[in-house]
Amino acid sequence: ARDLCGADGSTVDGAEGDYMVCRAASGVAAANLRRRFVGEGTLSGMTYRTSSTLVCDDTEADLRVDREAWRKIGARSVVAVPLYHRTRAWGVLEVFWSQVNAFPPSAINTLELLARWFSAGIANAAMYETRSMEVEERSAELESLRNRFQAFMDHMPVLAYIKDSDGRYLYANRA
């Protein structure tokens, strides 16, 4: 995001209750990785809460931002875009510049498109995780059924077998 927009830094903040936690950071914001802060009264928190893209042209003049926090990293203008999982915001992508009104006109559209792409990746990862757990559960069920079948067949007092449609033996018990 930072490179695409020619910015000085970027962060991905995830919501945890009333807090925001920096999950990824680059450029001048790299030191903020894993930083936990109260979301109320911050641009990141407002973006998350309203699920709206917010723009700050000047961090020194905008009452919505924590001026001191932005001073520490030297940011003067910021664009914050919500990140979604399905239809619910889960975090915020923030990109910032060291100059007032520094973001190019295309930055907002670029970041909103990037946020959609990123959100799709998160959704795919979540779906993959769900499907992987389902496969593990089904595999365990199948193994249990196979073991039960094996025990049943092995304890039969008579010969039992299974053939495929071509007459090949697939299974025969020990009898």
Short mmCIF file of N, CA and C in Angstrom, two decimals, residues 80-156:
data_model
loop_
_atom_site.label_atom_id
_atom_site.label_comp_id
_atom_site.label_asym_id
_atom_site.label_seq_id
_atom_site.Cartn_x
_atom_site.Cartn_y
_atom_site.Cartn_z
N ALA A 80 -7.34 6.48 5.76
CA ALA A 80 -7.68 5.26 6.51
C ALA A 80 -8.86 4.57 5.82
N VAL A 81 -8.69 3.29 5.51
CA VAL A 81 -9.69 2.52 4.77
C VAL A 81 -10.07 1.29 5.58
N PRO A 82 -11.38 1.00 5.74
CA PRO A 82 -11.78 -0.20 6.50
C PRO A 82 -11.46 -1.48 5.75
N LEU A 83 -11.15 -2.51 6.51
CA LEU A 83 -10.92 -3.85 5.97
C LEU A 83 -12.05 -4.74 6.45
N TYR A 84 -12.56 -5.59 5.57
CA TYR A 84 -13.73 -6.40 5.89
C TYR A 84 -13.44 -7.88 5.84
N HIS A 85 -14.20 -8.61 6.62
CA HIS A 85 -14.34 -10.06 6.48
C HIS A 85 -15.83 -10.29 6.30
N ARG A 86 -16.18 -10.74 5.12
CA ARG A 86 -17.57 -10.81 4.69
C ARG A 86 -18.14 -9.40 4.70
N THR A 87 -19.16 -9.14 5.48
CA THR A 87 -19.77 -7.80 5.47
C THR A 87 -19.40 -6.98 6.69
N ARG A 88 -18.52 -7.49 7.52
CA ARG A 88 -18.19 -6.82 8.78
C ARG A 88 -16.74 -6.33 8.78
N ALA A 89 -16.56 -5.06 9.18
CA ALA A 89 -15.20 -4.52 9.28
C ALA A 89 -14.47 -5.25 10.41
N TRP A 90 -13.21 -5.58 10.18
CA TRP A 90 -12.39 -6.20 11.23
C TRP A 90 -11.14 -5.39 11.52
N GLY A 91 -10.85 -4.42 10.65
CA GLY A 91 -9.64 -3.64 10.84
C GLY A 91 -9.57 -2.47 9.89
N VAL A 92 -8.38 -1.85 9.86
CA VAL A 92 -8.19 -0.61 9.08
C VAL A 92 -6.80 -0.63 8.45
N LEU A 93 -6.77 -0.21 7.19
CA LEU A 93 -5.51 0.04 6.49
C LEU A 93 -5.29 1.54 6.52
N GLU A 94 -4.18 1.97 7.12
CA GLU A 94 -3.84 3.39 7.16
C GLU A 94 -2.55 3.62 6.38
N VAL A 95 -2.57 4.63 5.54
CA VAL A 95 -1.38 5.01 4.78
C VAL A 95 -1.16 6.50 5.04
N PHE A 96 0.10 6.89 5.25
CA PHE A 96 0.35 8.28 5.62
C PHE A 96 1.62 8.83 4.99
N TRP A 97 1.63 10.16 4.93
CA TRP A 97 2.71 10.92 4.32
C TRP A 97 3.23 11.94 5.31
N SER A 98 4.47 12.35 5.13
CA SER A 98 5.10 13.31 6.04
C SER A 98 4.74 14.76 5.71
N GLN A 99 4.06 14.98 4.60
CA GLN A 99 3.67 16.33 4.18
C GLN A 99 2.15 16.51 4.29
N VAL A 100 1.72 17.73 4.52
CA VAL A 100 0.30 18.08 4.55
C VAL A 100 -0.27 17.91 3.14
N ASN A 101 -1.48 17.36 3.04
CA ASN A 101 -2.17 17.16 1.76
C ASN A 101 -1.27 16.46 0.73
N ALA A 102 -0.51 15.50 1.16
CA ALA A 102 0.49 14.90 0.28
C ALA A 102 -0.03 13.76 -0.58
N PHE A 103 -1.17 13.19 -0.24
CA PHE A 103 -1.60 12.01 -0.99
C PHE A 103 -2.11 12.39 -2.38
N PRO A 104 -1.75 11.59 -3.37
CA PRO A 104 -2.21 11.86 -4.74
C PRO A 104 -3.71 11.59 -4.86
N PRO A 105 -4.37 12.21 -5.83
CA PRO A 105 -5.82 12.01 -6.00
C PRO A 105 -6.22 10.55 -6.15
N SER A 106 -5.35 9.74 -6.74
CA SER A 106 -5.67 8.33 -6.97
C SER A 106 -5.51 7.47 -5.71
N ALA A 107 -4.92 8.01 -4.66
CA ALA A 107 -4.61 7.22 -3.46
C ALA A 107 -5.85 6.60 -2.83
N ILE A 108 -6.92 7.37 -2.72
CA ILE A 108 -8.12 6.86 -2.06
C ILE A 108 -8.69 5.67 -2.83
N ASN A 109 -8.85 5.83 -4.15
CA ASN A 109 -9.36 4.71 -4.96
C ASN A 109 -8.43 3.51 -4.91
N THR A 110 -7.14 3.77 -5.00
CA THR A 110 -6.16 2.68 -4.95
C THR A 110 -6.26 1.93 -3.64
N LEU A 111 -6.35 2.65 -2.53
CA LEU A 111 -6.41 2.01 -1.22
C LEU A 111 -7.73 1.27 -1.01
N GLU A 112 -8.82 1.81 -1.50
CA GLU A 112 -10.09 1.11 -1.37
C GLU A 112 -10.09 -0.19 -2.19
N LEU A 113 -9.50 -0.15 -3.39
CA LEU A 113 -9.37 -1.38 -4.18
C LEU A 113 -8.44 -2.38 -3.51
N LEU A 114 -7.34 -1.89 -2.98
CA LEU A 114 -6.40 -2.75 -2.27
C LEU A 114 -7.06 -3.37 -1.04
N ALA A 115 -7.86 -2.59 -0.32
CA ALA A 115 -8.57 -3.11 0.86
C ALA A 115 -9.54 -4.22 0.46
N ARG A 116 -10.22 -4.06 -0.67
CA ARG A 116 -11.14 -5.12 -1.13
C ARG A 116 -10.37 -6.38 -1.48
N TRP A 117 -9.24 -6.20 -2.16
CA TRP A 117 -8.41 -7.35 -2.52
C TRP A 117 -7.89 -8.05 -1.26
N PHE A 118 -7.41 -7.26 -0.32
CA PHE A 118 -6.88 -7.78 0.94
C PHE A 118 -7.99 -8.51 1.70
N SER A 119 -9.18 -7.91 1.74
CA SER A 119 -10.32 -8.53 2.43
C SER A 119 -10.71 -9.84 1.77
N ALA A 120 -10.64 -9.90 0.44
CA ALA A 120 -10.94 -11.15 -0.26
C ALA A 120 -9.92 -12.22 0.12
N GLY A 121 -8.66 -11.83 0.26
CA GLY A 121 -7.63 -12.78 0.68
C GLY A 121 -7.89 -13.30 2.08
N ILE A 122 -8.32 -12.43 2.97
CA ILE A 122 -8.65 -12.84 4.35
C ILE A 122 -9.83 -13.81 4.32
N ALA A 123 -10.85 -13.49 3.52
CA ALA A 123 -12.01 -14.37 3.41
C ALA A 123 -11.61 -15.74 2.87
N ASN A 124 -10.74 -15.76 1.86
CA ASN A 124 -10.27 -17.03 1.31
C ASN A 124 -9.47 -17.82 2.34
N ALA A 125 -8.65 -17.15 3.11
CA ALA A 125 -7.88 -17.83 4.15
C ALA A 125 -8.80 -18.42 5.21
N ALA A 126 -9.83 -17.66 5.59
CA ALA A 126 -10.79 -18.16 6.58
C ALA A 126 -11.54 -19.37 6.03
N MET A 127 -11.94 -19.30 4.75
CA MET A 127 -12.65 -20.41 4.13
C MET A 127 -11.73 -21.63 4.05
N TYR A 128 -10.48 -21.43 3.70
CA TYR A 128 -9.52 -22.52 3.63
C TYR A 128 -9.37 -23.19 5.00
N GLU A 129 -9.28 -22.38 6.04
CA GLU A 129 -9.13 -22.91 7.40
C GLU A 129 -10.37 -23.74 7.78
N THR A 130 -11.55 -23.22 7.46
CA THR A 130 -12.79 -23.94 7.75
C THR A 130 -12.83 -25.26 7.00
N ARG A 131 -12.49 -25.22 5.71
CA ARG A 131 -12.51 -26.43 4.89
C ARG A 131 -11.47 -27.43 5.38
N SER A 132 -10.32 -26.95 5.80
CA SER A 132 -9.28 -27.85 6.31
C SER A 132 -9.75 -28.57 7.56
N MET A 133 -10.43 -27.85 8.44
CA MET A 133 -10.96 -28.48 9.66
C MET A 133 -12.03 -29.51 9.30
N GLU A 134 -12.87 -29.19 8.30
CA GLU A 134 -13.89 -30.14 7.86
C GLU A 134 -13.26 -31.40 7.29
N VAL A 135 -12.20 -31.24 6.51
CA VAL A 135 -11.50 -32.39 5.94
C VAL A 135 -10.91 -33.25 7.05
N GLU A 136 -10.32 -32.62 8.06
CA GLU A 136 -9.76 -33.37 9.19
C GLU A 136 -10.85 -34.15 9.92
N GLU A 137 -12.00 -33.50 10.15
CA GLU A 137 -13.11 -34.17 10.83
C GLU A 137 -13.62 -35.35 10.00
N ARG A 138 -13.80 -35.15 8.70
CA ARG A 138 -14.30 -36.22 7.82
C ARG A 138 -13.28 -37.36 7.73
N SER A 139 -12.02 -37.01 7.70
CA SER A 139 -10.98 -38.04 7.64
C SER A 139 -10.99 -38.89 8.91
N ALA A 140 -11.17 -38.25 10.05
CA ALA A 140 -11.25 -38.99 11.32
C ALA A 140 -12.48 -39.88 11.34
N GLU A 141 -13.62 -39.38 10.84
CA GLU A 141 -14.84 -40.19 10.78
C GLU A 141 -14.64 -41.39 9.86
N LEU A 142 -14.01 -41.14 8.71
CA LEU A 142 -13.76 -42.21 7.75
C LEU A 142 -12.83 -43.27 8.34
N GLU A 143 -11.81 -42.85 9.03
CA GLU A 143 -10.89 -43.79 9.67
C GLU A 143 -11.61 -44.62 10.72
N SER A 144 -12.49 -44.01 11.48
CA SER A 144 -13.26 -44.72 12.49
C SER A 144 -14.17 -45.77 11.83
N LEU A 145 -14.84 -45.38 10.75
CA LEU A 145 -15.69 -46.33 10.03
C LEU A 145 -14.87 -47.47 9.43
N ARG A 146 -13.71 -47.14 8.88
CA ARG A 146 -12.84 -48.17 8.32
C ARG A 146 -12.43 -49.17 9.39
N ASN A 147 -12.07 -48.67 10.58
CA ASN A 147 -11.66 -49.55 11.68
C ASN A 147 -12.82 -50.43 12.15
N ARG A 148 -14.02 -49.86 12.21
CA ARG A 148 -15.19 -50.64 12.61
C ARG A 148 -15.49 -51.74 11.57
N PHE A 149 -15.41 -51.37 10.29
CA PHE A 149 -15.63 -52.33 9.22
C PHE A 149 -14.60 -53.46 9.32
N GLN A 150 -13.34 -53.09 9.49
CA GLN A 150 -12.25 -54.07 9.58
C GLN A 150 -12.50 -55.02 10.75
N ALA A 151 -12.87 -54.49 11.91
CA ALA A 151 -13.12 -55.33 13.08
C ALA A 151 -14.30 -56.26 12.83
N PHE A 152 -15.36 -55.75 12.21
CA PHE A 152 -16.53 -56.57 11.89
C PHE A 152 -16.16 -57.71 10.96
N MET A 153 -15.47 -57.38 9.89
CA MET A 153 -15.12 -58.39 8.90
C MET A 153 -14.15 -59.43 9.46
N ASP A 154 -13.19 -58.99 10.26
CA ASP A 154 -12.19 -59.92 10.81
C ASP A 154 -12.78 -60.90 11.82
N HIS A 155 -13.90 -60.57 12.41
CA HIS A 155 -14.50 -61.43 13.42
C HIS A 155 -15.65 -62.28 12.87
N MET A 156 -15.88 -62.22 11.58
CA MET A 156 -16.90 -63.06 10.96
C MET A 156 -16.36 -64.49 10.87
#
